[in-house]
């Protein structure tokens, strides 16, 4: 409830800034809970230089189940990559879509500047990699492969949404 009310005034990440943990780029020994970017699937093909760049801008955020991360209609300033746990995307047609480790969300508002297209809530405790809007285009420049992954994922999500809407229309 505390998270929910903070989210209502869109301050969850302002308030949580102190809890956004830095990440590691390389293979040096890690403390418990630290994230090694090389082990995150979308960064596995990255060079050490690319990983260092990502590590400078990415932060880790942990949240319990039931935390509202984006709310439909709100402005959006963060891109999220799921490290652990599951989130539920409340889509207009049909049952919520579940996103799991390795998947991402929050890219749409950062790409087109429009408000959040869906409410996203944590279905389990989660650990997320968070990248703020001001660093998102830097990330896409530093890791050009990411743009291809974004495009393919967006295409798949449109196809799945169309299929869901069609199935609902048939009922
Ligand atoms: P954004 O609109 O910034 O914030 C809500 C996010 O939910 C959105 O970006 C997408 O990342 C995600 N999202 C919206 N619709 C779907 C969908 N149909 N399937 C999966 N994820 C979605």
PDB file of N, CA, C and O in Angstrom, residues 25 46-54 56 141-143:
ATOM      1  N   UNK A  25      29.870  -4.534 -14.154  1.00  0.00           N
ATOM      2  CA  UNK A  25      29.981  -4.807 -15.588  1.00  0.00           C
ATOM      3  C   UNK A  25      30.780  -6.076 -15.836  1.00  0.00           C
ATOM      4  O   UNK A  25      30.496  -6.836 -16.736  1.00  0.00           O
ATOM      5  N   UNK A  46      27.524  -8.385 -25.372  1.00  0.00           N
ATOM      6  CA  UNK A  46      28.182  -7.078 -25.264  1.00  0.00           C
ATOM      7  C   UNK A  46      29.672  -7.204 -24.949  1.00  0.00           C
ATOM      8  O   UNK A  46      30.085  -8.123 -24.244  1.00  0.00           O
ATOM      9  N   UNK A  47      30.435  -6.235 -25.456  1.00  0.00           N
ATOM     10  CA  UNK A  47      31.861  -6.163 -25.126  1.00  0.00           C
ATOM     11  C   UNK A  47      32.002  -5.606 -23.701  1.00  0.00           C
ATOM     12  O   UNK A  47      31.044  -5.042 -23.154  1.00  0.00           O
ATOM     13  N   UNK A  48      33.209  -5.724 -23.150  1.00  0.00           N
ATOM     14  CA  UNK A  48      33.463  -5.159 -21.809  1.00  0.00           C
ATOM     15  C   UNK A  48      33.198  -3.653 -21.802  1.00  0.00           C
ATOM     16  O   UNK A  48      32.684  -3.112 -20.839  1.00  0.00           O
ATOM     17  N   UNK A  49      33.569  -2.981 -22.900  1.00  0.00           N
ATOM     18  CA  UNK A  49      33.356  -1.528 -22.960  1.00  0.00           C
ATOM     19  C   UNK A  49      31.862  -1.203 -22.905  1.00  0.00           C
ATOM     20  O   UNK A  49      31.432  -0.321 -22.178  1.00  0.00           O
ATOM     21  N   UNK A  50      31.064  -1.984 -23.673  1.00  0.00           N
ATOM     22  CA  UNK A  50      29.608  -1.768 -23.661  1.00  0.00           C
ATOM     23  C   UNK A  50      29.047  -2.036 -22.256  1.00  0.00           C
ATOM     24  O   UNK A  50      28.221  -1.285 -21.751  1.00  0.00           O
ATOM     25  N   UNK A  51      29.531  -3.126 -21.642  1.00  0.00           N
ATOM     26  CA  UNK A  51      29.012  -3.476 -20.312  1.00  0.00           C
ATOM     27  C   UNK A  51      29.333  -2.390 -19.290  1.00  0.00           C
ATOM     28  O   UNK A  51      28.512  -2.070 -18.431  1.00  0.00           O
ATOM     29  N   UNK A  52      30.538  -1.814 -19.411  1.00  0.00           N
ATOM     30  CA  UNK A  52      30.893  -0.735 -18.475  1.00  0.00           C
ATOM     31  C   UNK A  52      29.960   0.451 -18.662  1.00  0.00           C
ATOM     32  O   UNK A  52      29.532   1.089 -17.696  1.00  0.00           O
ATOM     33  N   UNK A  53      29.619   0.744 -19.928  1.00  0.00           N
ATOM     34  CA  UNK A  53      28.695   1.861 -20.198  1.00  0.00           C
ATOM     35  C   UNK A  53      27.324   1.588 -19.588  1.00  0.00           C
ATOM     36  O   UNK A  53      26.710   2.467 -18.983  1.00  0.00           O
ATOM     37  N   UNK A  54      26.837   0.347 -19.758  1.00  0.00           N
ATOM     38  CA  UNK A  54      25.514   0.005 -19.218  1.00  0.00           C
ATOM     39  C   UNK A  54      25.557   0.084 -17.686  1.00  0.00           C
ATOM     40  O   UNK A  54      24.634   0.606 -17.048  1.00  0.00           O
ATOM     41  N   UNK A  56      27.203   1.969 -15.844  1.00  0.00           N
ATOM     42  CA  UNK A  56      27.184   3.361 -15.354  1.00  0.00           C
ATOM     43  C   UNK A  56      25.760   3.901 -15.257  1.00  0.00           C
ATOM     44  O   UNK A  56      25.487   4.788 -14.438  1.00  0.00           O
ATOM     45  N   UNK A 141      22.211   3.745 -28.186  1.00  0.00           N
ATOM     46  CA  UNK A 141      23.400   4.049 -29.002  1.00  0.00           C
ATOM     47  C   UNK A 141      24.559   3.113 -28.644  1.00  0.00           C
ATOM     48  O   UNK A 141      25.275   2.608 -29.491  1.00  0.00           O
ATOM     49  N   UNK A 142      24.735   2.902 -27.331  1.00  0.00           N
ATOM     50  CA  UNK A 142      25.852   2.065 -26.871  1.00  0.00           C
ATOM     51  C   UNK A 142      25.666   0.601 -27.228  1.00  0.00           C
ATOM     52  O   UNK A 142      26.634  -0.111 -27.459  1.00  0.00           O
ATOM     53  N   UNK A 143      24.393   0.136 -27.194  1.00  0.00           N
ATOM     54  CA  UNK A 143      24.096  -1.274 -27.483  1.00  0.00           C
ATOM     55  C   UNK A 143      23.097  -1.314 -28.644  1.00  0.00           C
ATOM     56  O   UNK A 143      21.899  -1.508 -28.464  1.00  0.00           O
TER      57      UNK A 143
END
